PDB file of C-alpha atoms and ligand atoms in Angstrom:
ATOM      1  CA  MET A1135       0.000   0.000   0.000  1.00  0.00           C
ATOM      2  CA  SER A1136       1.152   3.510  -0.739  1.00  0.00           C
ATOM      3  CA  GLN A1137      -0.479   6.797   0.143  1.00  0.00           C
ATOM      4  CA  ALA A1138      -0.212  10.344  -1.169  1.00  0.00           C
ATOM      5  CA  GLY A1139      -2.567  13.280  -0.752  1.00  0.00           C
ATOM      6  CA  GLY A1140      -5.578  11.242   0.200  1.00  0.00           C
ATOM      7  CA  LEU A1141      -5.102   8.684  -2.568  1.00  0.00           C
ATOM      8  CA  ALA A1142      -3.721   5.189  -1.976  1.00  0.00           C
ATOM      9  CA  TYR A1143      -3.516   1.845  -3.701  1.00  0.00           C
ATOM     10  CA  ASP A1144      -3.403  -1.787  -2.760  1.00  0.00           C
ATOM     11  CA  VAL A1145      -2.976  -4.987  -4.748  1.00  0.00           C
ATOM     12  CA  PHE A1146      -4.845  -8.288  -4.676  1.00  0.00           C
ATOM     13  CA  VAL A1147      -3.124 -11.269  -6.272  1.00  0.00           C
ATOM     14  CA  ASN A1148      -5.416 -14.118  -7.297  1.00  0.00           C
ATOM     15  CA  ASP A1149      -4.127 -17.680  -7.576  1.00  0.00           C
ATOM     16  CA  PRO A1150      -4.214 -19.291 -11.009  1.00  0.00           C
ATOM     17  CA  PRO A1151      -7.212 -21.518 -11.731  1.00  0.00           C
ATOM     18  CA  PRO A1152      -6.901 -25.319 -11.533  1.00  0.00           C
ATOM     19  CA  GLN A1153      -5.942 -26.927 -14.829  1.00  0.00           C
ATOM     20  CA  ASP A1154      -5.352 -30.376 -16.325  1.00  0.00           C
ATOM     21  CA  GLY A1155      -2.171 -31.524 -18.025  1.00  0.00           C
ATOM     22  CA  VAL A1156       1.562 -31.455 -17.426  1.00  0.00           C
ATOM     23  CA  LEU A1157       4.555 -29.556 -18.790  1.00  0.00           C
ATOM     24  CA  PRO A1158       7.545 -31.227 -20.541  1.00  0.00           C
ATOM     25  CA  ASN A1159       9.364 -31.448 -17.198  1.00  0.00           C
ATOM     26  CA  GLY A1160       6.412 -33.347 -15.688  1.00  0.00           C
ATOM     27  CA  GLU A1161       5.077 -30.616 -13.423  1.00  0.00           C
ATOM     28  CA  PRO A1162       1.396 -29.597 -13.567  1.00  0.00           C
ATOM     29  CA  LYS A1163       0.369 -26.841 -15.975  1.00  0.00           C
ATOM     30  CA  ARG A1164      -0.138 -23.645 -14.009  1.00  0.00           C
ATOM     31  CA  PHE A1165      -1.081 -20.208 -15.239  1.00  0.00           C
ATOM     32  CA  SER A1166       0.477 -17.130 -13.592  1.00  0.00           C
ATOM     33  CA  PRO A1167      -1.026 -15.426 -10.554  1.00  0.00           C
ATOM     34  CA  MET A1168      -3.195 -12.452 -11.586  1.00  0.00           C
ATOM     35  CA  ALA A1169      -2.918  -9.053  -9.919  1.00  0.00           C
ATOM     36  CA  SER A1170      -5.659  -6.438  -9.596  1.00  0.00           C
ATOM     37  CA  THR A1171      -5.025  -2.961  -8.223  1.00  0.00           C
ATOM     38  CA  LEU A1172      -7.480  -0.958  -6.130  1.00  0.00           C
ATOM     39  CA  ILE A1173      -6.753   2.760  -6.261  1.00  0.00           C
ATOM     40  CA  TYR A1174      -8.833   4.546  -3.648  1.00  0.00           C
ATOM     41  CA  GLY A1175      -9.587   7.786  -1.890  1.00  0.00           C
ATOM     42  CA  GLY A1176     -11.715   8.450   1.156  1.00  0.00           C
ATOM     43  CA  GLN A1177     -14.967   7.483  -0.584  1.00  0.00           C
ATOM     44  CA  ASP A1178     -14.405   6.139  -4.087  1.00  0.00           C
ATOM     45  CA  ALA A1179     -12.188   3.568  -5.723  1.00  0.00           C
ATOM     46  CA  VAL A1180     -11.078   2.283  -9.133  1.00  0.00           C
ATOM     47  CA  LEU A1181     -10.216  -1.360  -9.809  1.00  0.00           C
ATOM     48  CA  THR A1182      -7.950  -2.656 -12.596  1.00  0.00           C
ATOM     49  CA  ASP A1183      -7.868  -5.966 -14.528  1.00  0.00           C
ATOM     50  CA  PRO A1184     -10.486  -7.997 -12.610  1.00  0.00           C
ATOM     51  CA  GLY A1185      -9.387 -11.439 -13.743  1.00  0.00           C
ATOM     52  CA  LEU A1186     -10.742 -14.512 -15.459  1.00  0.00           C
ATOM     53  CA  THR A1187     -12.751 -17.052 -13.476  1.00  0.00           C
ATOM     54  CA  GLY A1188     -15.824 -16.886 -11.259  1.00  0.00           C
ATOM     55  CA  ASP A1189     -13.770 -18.033  -8.269  1.00  0.00           C
ATOM     56  CA  GLN A1190     -11.330 -15.207  -8.870  1.00  0.00           C
ATOM     57  CA  ALA A1191     -14.208 -12.738  -9.206  1.00  0.00           C
ATOM     58  CA  ARG A1192     -15.607 -13.807  -5.825  1.00  0.00           C
ATOM     59  CA  ALA A1193     -12.252 -13.616  -4.038  1.00  0.00           C
ATOM     60  CA  LEU A1194     -11.394 -10.261  -5.588  1.00  0.00           C
ATOM     61  CA  GLY A1195     -14.910  -8.887  -5.129  1.00  0.00           C
ATOM     62  CA  ASP A1196     -14.964  -9.795  -1.429  1.00  0.00           C
ATOM     63  CA  TRP A1197     -11.581  -8.123  -0.979  1.00  0.00           C
ATOM     64  CA  VAL A1198     -12.841  -4.983  -2.733  1.00  0.00           C
ATOM     65  CA  ALA A1199     -16.042  -4.984  -0.680  1.00  0.00           C
ATOM     66  CA  GLY A1200     -13.934  -5.158   2.488  1.00  0.00           C
ATOM     67  CA  ARG A1201     -12.363  -1.810   1.609  1.00  0.00           C
ATOM     68  CA  GLY A1202     -15.742  -0.097   2.001  1.00  0.00           C
ATOM     69  CA  ARG A1203     -15.310   2.261  -0.953  1.00  0.00           C
ATOM     70  CA  ASN A1204     -17.718   3.063  -3.751  1.00  0.00           C
ATOM     71  CA  LEU A1205     -16.272   1.435  -6.869  1.00  0.00           C
ATOM     72  CA  THR A1206     -16.736   3.894  -9.740  1.00  0.00           C
ATOM     73  CA  HIS A1207     -14.657   2.332 -12.550  1.00  0.00           C
ATOM     74  CA  ILE A1208     -13.105  -0.958 -13.581  1.00  0.00           C
ATOM     75  CA  PHE A1209     -10.166  -0.326 -15.909  1.00  0.00           C
ATOM     76  CA  VAL A1210      -8.916  -2.968 -18.358  1.00  0.00           C
ATOM     77  CA  THR A1211      -5.305  -2.713 -19.602  1.00  0.00           C
ATOM     78  CA  HIS A1212      -5.559  -4.933 -22.689  1.00  0.00           C
ATOM     79  CA  GLY A1213      -7.708  -7.426 -24.536  1.00  0.00           C
ATOM     80  CA  HIS A1214      -6.497 -10.777 -23.163  1.00  0.00           C
ATOM     81  CA  GLY A1215      -9.365 -12.563 -21.422  1.00  0.00           C
ATOM     82  CA  ASP A1216      -7.396 -13.376 -18.279  1.00  0.00           C
ATOM     83  CA  HIS A1217      -7.417  -9.643 -17.526  1.00  0.00           C
ATOM     84  CA  TRP A1218     -11.082  -8.868 -17.991  1.00  0.00           C
ATOM     85  CA  PHE A1219     -13.580 -11.732 -18.462  1.00  0.00           C
ATOM     86  CA  ASN A1220     -14.756 -10.956 -14.899  1.00  0.00           C
ATOM     87  CA  ALA A1221     -15.374  -7.281 -15.703  1.00  0.00           C
ATOM     88  CA  GLY A1222     -19.108  -7.666 -16.331  1.00  0.00           C
ATOM     89  CA  LEU A1223     -19.685  -9.669 -13.166  1.00  0.00           C
ATOM     90  CA  LEU A1224     -17.824  -7.218 -10.927  1.00  0.00           C
ATOM     91  CA  ALA A1225     -19.256  -4.148 -12.669  1.00  0.00           C
ATOM     92  CA  GLU A1226     -22.703  -5.498 -11.831  1.00  0.00           C
ATOM     93  CA  ARG A1227     -21.798  -6.347  -8.233  1.00  0.00           C
ATOM     94  CA  PHE A1228     -20.465  -2.840  -7.551  1.00  0.00           C
ATOM     95  CA  GLY A1229     -22.387  -0.708 -10.044  1.00  0.00           C
ATOM     96  CA  ALA A1230     -19.127   0.400 -11.702  1.00  0.00           C
ATOM     97  CA  ARG A1231     -18.364   1.438 -15.292  1.00  0.00           C
ATOM     98  CA  VAL A1232     -15.876  -0.609 -17.292  1.00  0.00           C
ATOM     99  CA  VAL A1233     -13.374   1.620 -19.121  1.00  0.00           C
ATOM    100  CA  ALA A1234     -10.590   0.961 -21.624  1.00  0.00           C
ATOM    101  CA  SER A1235      -8.937   2.557 -24.644  1.00  0.00           C
ATOM    102  CA  ALA A1236     -10.610   2.240 -28.043  1.00  0.00           C
ATOM    103  CA  GLY A1237      -7.865  -0.127 -29.197  1.00  0.00           C
ATOM    104  CA  THR A1238      -8.258  -2.327 -26.145  1.00  0.00           C
ATOM    105  CA  ILE A1239     -12.028  -2.486 -26.633  1.00  0.00           C
ATOM    106  CA  THR A1240     -11.473  -3.796 -30.171  1.00  0.00           C
ATOM    107  CA  GLN A1241      -9.026  -6.363 -28.782  1.00  0.00           C
ATOM    108  CA  MET A1242     -11.587  -7.349 -26.121  1.00  0.00           C
ATOM    109  CA  GLN A1243     -14.046  -8.165 -28.898  1.00  0.00           C
ATOM    110  CA  GLY A1244     -11.325 -10.354 -30.409  1.00  0.00           C
ATOM    111  CA  GLY A1245     -10.935 -11.953 -26.976  1.00  0.00           C
ATOM    112  CA  VAL A1246     -14.618 -12.874 -26.953  1.00  0.00           C
ATOM    113  CA  ALA A1247     -14.168 -14.562 -30.341  1.00  0.00           C
ATOM    114  CA  THR A1248     -11.159 -16.492 -29.006  1.00  0.00           C
ATOM    115  CA  ARG A1249     -12.896 -17.528 -25.794  1.00  0.00           C
ATOM    116  CA  PRO A1250     -14.533 -20.799 -26.979  1.00  0.00           C
ATOM    117  CA  LEU A1251     -11.388 -21.800 -28.880  1.00  0.00           C
ATOM    118  CA  LEU A1252      -9.031 -21.237 -25.968  1.00  0.00           C
ATOM    119  CA  TRP A1253     -10.219 -20.105 -22.560  1.00  0.00           C
ATOM    120  CA  ASP A1254     -13.265 -22.347 -22.250  1.00  0.00           C
ATOM    121  CA  LYS A1255     -11.094 -25.311 -23.241  1.00  0.00           C
ATOM    122  CA  LEU A1256      -8.465 -24.497 -20.629  1.00  0.00           C
ATOM    123  CA  TYR A1257     -10.953 -23.634 -17.868  1.00  0.00           C
ATOM    124  CA  PRO A1258     -14.277 -25.283 -18.792  1.00  0.00           C
ATOM    125  CA  GLY A1259     -17.290 -23.974 -16.899  1.00  0.00           C
ATOM    126  CA  MET A1260     -15.165 -21.655 -14.747  1.00  0.00           C
ATOM    127  CA  ILE A1261     -15.490 -18.381 -16.662  1.00  0.00           C
ATOM    128  CA  PRO A1262     -18.566 -16.131 -16.259  1.00  0.00           C
ATOM    129  CA  PRO A1263     -20.427 -14.517 -19.181  1.00  0.00           C
ATOM    130  CA  SER A1264     -18.110 -11.938 -20.768  1.00  0.00           C
ATOM    131  CA  PRO A1265     -19.960  -9.341 -22.825  1.00  0.00           C
ATOM    132  CA  VAL A1266     -17.823  -6.344 -23.803  1.00  0.00           C
ATOM    133  CA  THR A1267     -19.364  -3.485 -21.814  1.00  0.00           C
ATOM    134  CA  ALA A1268     -16.246  -1.287 -21.731  1.00  0.00           C
ATOM    135  CA  VAL A1269     -16.466   2.319 -22.883  1.00  0.00           C
ATOM    136  CA  THR A1270     -13.789   4.864 -23.710  1.00  0.00           C
ATOM    137  CA  VAL A1271     -13.214   8.043 -21.697  1.00  0.00           C
ATOM    138  CA  PRO A1272     -12.486  11.470 -23.269  1.00  0.00           C
ATOM    139  CA  ASP A1273      -8.750  11.968 -23.959  1.00  0.00           C
ATOM    140  CA  ASN A1274      -8.108   8.606 -22.236  1.00  0.00           C
ATOM    141  CA  ARG A1275      -8.424  10.331 -18.853  1.00  0.00           C
ATOM    142  CA  PHE A1276     -10.742   9.973 -15.894  1.00  0.00           C
ATOM    143  CA  THR A1277     -10.544  11.067 -12.293  1.00  0.00           C
ATOM    144  CA  LEU A1278     -10.779   9.639  -8.799  1.00  0.00           C
ATOM    145  CA  GLU A1279     -11.734  12.233  -6.201  1.00  0.00           C
ATOM    146  CA  GLY A1280     -10.114  14.926  -8.333  1.00  0.00           C
ATOM    147  CA  HIS A1281      -6.914  12.977  -9.045  1.00  0.00           C
ATOM    148  CA  ASP A1282      -6.049  12.231 -12.679  1.00  0.00           C
ATOM    149  CA  LEU A1283      -5.937   8.647 -13.917  1.00  0.00           C
ATOM    150  CA  VAL A1284      -4.390   8.575 -17.384  1.00  0.00           C
ATOM    151  CA  ILE A1285      -4.656   5.699 -19.858  1.00  0.00           C
ATOM    152  CA  VAL A1286      -1.331   5.593 -21.739  1.00  0.00           C
ATOM    153  CA  GLU A1287      -1.040   3.714 -25.032  1.00  0.00           C
ATOM    154  CA  ALA A1288       1.805   1.193 -24.915  1.00  0.00           C
ATOM    155  CA  GLY A1289       1.272  -0.410 -28.333  1.00  0.00           C
ATOM    156  CA  HIS A1290       2.366  -4.016 -28.781  1.00  0.00           C
ATOM    157  CA  THR A1291       3.609  -5.785 -25.645  1.00  0.00           C
ATOM    158  CA  ASP A1292       2.276  -9.295 -24.994  1.00  0.00           C
ATOM    159  CA  SER A1293      -0.491  -8.452 -27.502  1.00  0.00           C
ATOM    160  CA  ASP A1294      -1.558  -5.519 -29.684  1.00  0.00           C
ATOM    161  CA  ASP A1295      -3.068  -2.204 -28.551  1.00  0.00           C
ATOM    162  CA  THR A1296      -2.109  -2.539 -24.905  1.00  0.00           C
ATOM    163  CA  THR A1297      -2.240   0.277 -22.374  1.00  0.00           C
ATOM    164  CA  VAL A1298      -1.067   1.127 -18.876  1.00  0.00           C
ATOM    165  CA  LEU A1299      -2.740   3.314 -16.245  1.00  0.00           C
ATOM    166  CA  HIS A1300      -0.661   6.200 -14.939  1.00  0.00           C
ATOM    167  CA  VAL A1301      -1.567   7.729 -11.580  1.00  0.00           C
ATOM    168  CA  PRO A1302       0.782  10.720 -11.345  1.00  0.00           C
ATOM    169  CA  ASP A1303      -0.195  11.643  -7.780  1.00  0.00           C
ATOM    170  CA  LEU A1304       0.869   8.170  -6.583  1.00  0.00           C
ATOM    171  CA  GLU A1305       3.911   7.931  -8.924  1.00  0.00           C
ATOM    172  CA  LEU A1306       2.240   4.684  -9.921  1.00  0.00           C
ATOM    173  CA  VAL A1307       1.872   2.812 -13.188  1.00  0.00           C
ATOM    174  CA  VAL A1308      -0.515  -0.131 -13.377  1.00  0.00           C
ATOM    175  CA  ALA A1309       1.266  -1.875 -16.205  1.00  0.00           C
ATOM    176  CA  GLY A1310      -0.907  -4.806 -17.271  1.00  0.00           C
ATOM    177  CA  ASP A1311       1.349  -7.102 -19.279  1.00  0.00           C
ATOM    178  CA  ALA A1312       3.798  -4.430 -20.458  1.00  0.00           C
ATOM    179  CA  ILE A1313       5.983  -5.124 -17.391  1.00  0.00           C
ATOM    180  CA  TYR A1314       6.287  -8.388 -15.422  1.00  0.00           C
ATOM    181  CA  ASN A1315       7.381  -9.143 -11.866  1.00  0.00           C
ATOM    182  CA  GLY A1316       8.782 -12.548 -10.967  1.00  0.00           C
ATOM    183  CA  VAL A1317       6.698 -14.523 -13.483  1.00  0.00           C
ATOM    184  CA  HIS A1318       7.334 -15.747 -17.019  1.00  0.00           C
ATOM    185  CA  MET A1319       6.408 -13.333 -19.799  1.00  0.00           C
ATOM    186  CA  TYR A1320       3.993 -14.256 -22.569  1.00  0.00           C
ATOM    187  CA  LEU A1321       6.162 -13.924 -25.672  1.00  0.00           C
ATOM    188  CA  GLY A1322       4.054 -15.888 -28.168  1.00  0.00           C
ATOM    189  CA  GLN A1323       2.438 -12.934 -29.910  1.00  0.00           C
ATOM    190  CA  SER A1324       5.867 -11.344 -30.500  1.00  0.00           C
ATOM    191  CA  ALA A1325       7.112 -14.345 -32.486  1.00  0.00           C
ATOM    192  CA  VAL A1326       6.929 -12.520 -35.818  1.00  0.00           C
ATOM    193  CA  SER A1327       7.410  -8.853 -34.834  1.00  0.00           C
ATOM    194  CA  GLY A1328      10.323  -9.503 -32.474  1.00  0.00           C
ATOM    195  CA  PHE A1329      10.688  -7.627 -29.200  1.00  0.00           C
ATOM    196  CA  GLY A1330      11.414  -4.150 -30.593  1.00  0.00           C
ATOM    197  CA  PRO A1331       7.857  -2.874 -30.098  1.00  0.00           C
ATOM    198  CA  TRP A1332       7.853  -4.260 -26.552  1.00  0.00           C
ATOM    199  CA  ARG A1333      11.142  -2.496 -25.773  1.00  0.00           C
ATOM    200  CA  ASP A1334       9.542   0.735 -26.998  1.00  0.00           C
ATOM    201  CA  ALA A1335       6.617   0.131 -24.625  1.00  0.00           C
ATOM    202  CA  ILE A1336       8.997  -0.369 -21.699  1.00  0.00           C
ATOM    203  CA  ALA A1337      10.623   2.961 -22.590  1.00  0.00           C
ATOM    204  CA  THR A1338       7.175   4.569 -22.665  1.00  0.00           C
ATOM    205  CA  VAL A1339       6.476   3.308 -19.139  1.00  0.00           C
ATOM    206  CA  GLU A1340       9.917   4.390 -17.924  1.00  0.00           C
ATOM    207  CA  ALA A1341       9.390   7.889 -19.346  1.00  0.00           C
ATOM    208  CA  LEU A1342       6.369   8.302 -17.054  1.00  0.00           C
ATOM    209  CA  GLY A1343       8.853   8.267 -14.179  1.00  0.00           C
ATOM    210  CA  PRO A1344       6.992   5.888 -11.850  1.00  0.00           C
ATOM    211  CA  ARG A1345       8.325   4.831  -8.459  1.00  0.00           C
ATOM    212  CA  HIS A1346       5.835   1.964  -8.267  1.00  0.00           C
ATOM    213  CA  ILE A1347       4.736  -0.456 -10.971  1.00  0.00           C
ATOM    214  CA  VAL A1348       1.994  -2.990 -10.414  1.00  0.00           C
ATOM    215  CA  THR A1349       2.280  -5.698 -13.048  1.00  0.00           C
ATOM    216  CA  GLY A1350      -0.647  -7.758 -14.284  1.00  0.00           C
ATOM    217  CA  HIS A1351       1.052 -11.007 -13.329  1.00  0.00           C
ATOM    218  CA  GLN A1352       3.350 -11.173 -10.340  1.00  0.00           C
ATOM    219  CA  ASN A1353       4.803 -13.123  -7.492  1.00  0.00           C
ATOM    220  CA  ARG A1354       2.980 -11.691  -4.473  1.00  0.00           C
ATOM    221  CA  GLU A1355       6.141 -11.962  -2.354  1.00  0.00           C
ATOM    222  CA  LEU A1356       7.863  -9.257  -4.405  1.00  0.00           C
ATOM    223  CA  ASP A1357       7.649  -5.472  -4.030  1.00  0.00           C
ATOM    224  CA  ASP A1358       6.519  -3.091  -6.776  1.00  0.00           C
ATOM    225  CA  ASP A1359       9.792  -1.227  -7.329  1.00  0.00           C
ATOM    226  CA  ALA A1360       9.611   0.422 -10.746  1.00  0.00           C
ATOM    227  CA  ALA A1361      13.334   0.440 -11.550  1.00  0.00           C
ATOM    228  CA  ARG A1362      13.729  -3.250 -10.691  1.00  0.00           C
ATOM    229  CA  THR A1363      10.679  -4.471 -12.600  1.00  0.00           C
ATOM    230  CA  ILE A1364      11.631  -2.423 -15.671  1.00  0.00           C
ATOM    231  CA  ALA A1365      15.213  -3.734 -15.630  1.00  0.00           C
ATOM    232  CA  GLU A1366      14.084  -7.330 -15.121  1.00  0.00           C
ATOM    233  CA  THR A1367      11.532  -7.116 -17.930  1.00  0.00           C
ATOM    234  CA  ARG A1368      14.233  -5.864 -20.316  1.00  0.00           C
ATOM    235  CA  GLN A1369      16.627  -8.567 -19.150  1.00  0.00           C
ATOM    236  CA  TYR A1370      14.026 -11.286 -19.740  1.00  0.00           C
ATOM    237  CA  LEU A1371      13.635 -10.136 -23.357  1.00  0.00           C
ATOM    238  CA  ASP A1372      17.434  -9.997 -23.803  1.00  0.00           C
ATOM    239  CA  ASP A1373      17.729 -13.540 -22.476  1.00  0.00           C
ATOM    240  CA  ALA A1374      14.920 -14.737 -24.717  1.00  0.00           C
ATOM    241  CA  GLU A1375      16.682 -13.309 -27.774  1.00  0.00           C
ATOM    242  CA  GLU A1376      19.916 -14.970 -26.768  1.00  0.00           C
ATOM    243  CA  LEU A1377      18.261 -18.339 -26.163  1.00  0.00           C
ATOM    244  CA  LEU A1378      16.422 -18.121 -29.481  1.00  0.00           C
ATOM    245  CA  ARG A1379      19.897 -18.018 -31.082  1.00  0.00           C
ATOM    246  CA  THR A1380      21.430 -20.809 -29.013  1.00  0.00           C
ATOM    247  CA  GLU A1381      18.541 -23.244 -28.484  1.00  0.00           C
ATOM    248  CA  ASP A1382      17.222 -25.301 -31.391  1.00  0.00           C
ATOM    249  CA  THR A1383      13.951 -26.488 -29.874  1.00  0.00           C
ATOM    250  CA  ALA A1384      11.054 -25.265 -27.745  1.00  0.00           C
ATOM    251  CA  GLU A1385      12.004 -27.841 -25.100  1.00  0.00           C
ATOM    252  CA  GLY A1386      15.575 -26.509 -25.033  1.00  0.00           C
ATOM    253  CA  PHE A1387      14.338 -22.919 -24.680  1.00  0.00           C
ATOM    254  CA  PHE A1388      11.949 -23.963 -21.893  1.00  0.00           C
ATOM    255  CA  SER A1389      14.681 -25.728 -19.925  1.00  0.00           C
ATOM    256  CA  ALA A1390      17.262 -22.997 -20.416  1.00  0.00           C
ATOM    257  CA  LYS A1391      14.850 -20.290 -19.243  1.00  0.00           C
ATOM    258  CA  ILE A1392      14.012 -22.280 -16.120  1.00  0.00           C
ATOM    259  CA  GLU A1393      17.722 -22.606 -15.428  1.00  0.00           C
ATOM    260  CA  ARG A1394      18.111 -18.822 -15.619  1.00  0.00           C
ATOM    261  CA  TYR A1395      14.847 -18.055 -13.810  1.00  0.00           C
ATOM    262  CA  PRO A1396      14.346 -20.876 -11.297  1.00  0.00           C
ATOM    263  CA  ASP A1397      12.036 -18.831  -9.059  1.00  0.00           C
ATOM    264  CA  TYR A1398       9.754 -17.417 -11.760  1.00  0.00           C
ATOM    265  CA  LEU A1399       6.122 -18.523 -11.590  1.00  0.00           C
ATOM    266  CA  GLY A1400       3.758 -19.430 -14.429  1.00  0.00           C
ATOM    267  CA  ARG A1401       5.801 -22.028 -16.297  1.00  0.00           C
ATOM    268  CA  LEU A1402       2.740 -22.813 -18.418  1.00  0.00           C
ATOM    269  CA  ILE A1403       3.240 -19.353 -19.945  1.00  0.00           C
ATOM    270  CA  LEU A1404       6.905 -20.136 -20.591  1.00  0.00           C
ATOM    271  CA  TRP A1405       5.979 -23.378 -22.349  1.00  0.00           C
ATOM    272  CA  VAL A1406       3.260 -21.733 -24.458  1.00  0.00           C
ATOM    273  CA  SER A1407       5.691 -18.942 -25.397  1.00  0.00           C
ATOM    274  CA  ALA A1408       8.400 -21.423 -26.356  1.00  0.00           C
ATOM    275  CA  ARG A1409       6.019 -23.435 -28.513  1.00  0.00           C
ATOM    276  CA  ALA A1410       4.764 -20.314 -30.290  1.00  0.00           C
ATOM    277  CA  LEU A1411       8.260 -18.856 -30.851  1.00  0.00           C
ATOM    278  CA  TYR A1412       9.604 -22.102 -32.317  1.00  0.00           C
ATOM    279  CA  GLY A1413       6.328 -22.899 -34.093  1.00  0.00           C
ATOM    280  CA  ALA A1414       6.512 -19.585 -35.933  1.00  0.00           C
ATOM    281  CA  ARG A1415      10.144 -20.259 -36.831  1.00  0.00           C
ATOM    282  CA  GLU A1416       9.419 -23.765 -38.121  1.00  0.00           C
ATOM    283  CA  HIS A1417       6.182 -22.849 -39.938  1.00  0.00           C
ATOM    284  CA  PRO A1418       6.602 -19.312 -41.307  1.00  0.00           C
ATOM    285  CA  GLU A1419       3.770 -19.976 -43.775  1.00  0.00           C
ATOM    286  CA  GLU A1420       1.184 -20.387 -41.024  1.00  0.00           C
ATOM    287  CA  PRO A1421      -0.723 -17.422 -39.541  1.00  0.00           C
ATOM    288  CA  LEU A1422       0.687 -16.534 -36.125  1.00  0.00           C
ATOM    289  CA  GLY A1423      -2.793 -16.554 -34.554  1.00  0.00           C
ATOM    290  CA  LYS A1424      -3.175 -20.208 -35.470  1.00  0.00           C
ATOM    291  CA  ILE A1425       0.255 -21.051 -34.054  1.00  0.00           C
ATOM    292  CA  THR A1426      -0.284 -19.215 -30.758  1.00  0.00           C
ATOM    293  CA  LEU A1427      -3.700 -20.805 -30.300  1.00  0.00           C
ATOM    294  CA  SER A1428      -2.413 -24.339 -30.812  1.00  0.00           C
ATOM    295  CA  SER A1429       0.526 -23.600 -28.485  1.00  0.00           C
ATOM    296  CA  TRP A1430      -1.903 -23.353 -25.561  1.00  0.00           C
ATOM    297  CA  LEU A1431      -3.704 -26.623 -26.155  1.00  0.00           C
TER     298      LEU A1431
HETATM  299 ZN1   ZN B 871      -1.885 -10.407 -21.600  1.00  0.00          ZN
END
């Protein structure tokens, strides 16, 4: 928790949902923990990235309710379903508006189309109805008790048209999947573009001058130091580029990353990323969307 001029924030980290199947090293498939940020004043609050499954919605919703604030907005950083399929459920529970950038709203509609092909297969019966109810806000800005909350376009990171939320009065950036903290990064959708656009997004976040960064996926034991999370996110991309040169197979990449990052959570994401990166290399004729989708299943 951090406090400045009547505004504060706190983070709730949900456990990944249960899942069938094992990874190449024999351990169970596990998604990354999901983090939601509550930014609050004396009366009102704003929640970010409300998660994926009904169980997560209940746990997060009860935590929010315990804060005793009036939830005015639910902000969604990007279109991936793990960040927002619960938005409708929680918006209804708290009477809040769901807000996102125009680009993210388009990506959310894509996420709805992908849902039966991916998310409902991974987590059957666990995900609530997910209509896209998000709206844009003028100039990508809204306020919480007079404090500015600014939606900043980050472009391509782990997917297209991603954004972060900048709260200048808290020196805080809620970074979605532009920055990671102690968990494996989802690299699959960068298999064709490379990591240049993502590096630009990291620079965009850094230029906001945050002291604190809350990442969309994180190890809850770690702090939210901006300089550390930015440096580690860059390093992870550097290492991935190096391993893409030295490792010939997805399995080799997977093992080598674990060797370098033994404490990172969400090895399912590492395996999916490895399969997509090497799948795109081995089948350049196939559309990347098809490759990333099959990498999950
Ligand atoms: Zn994502």
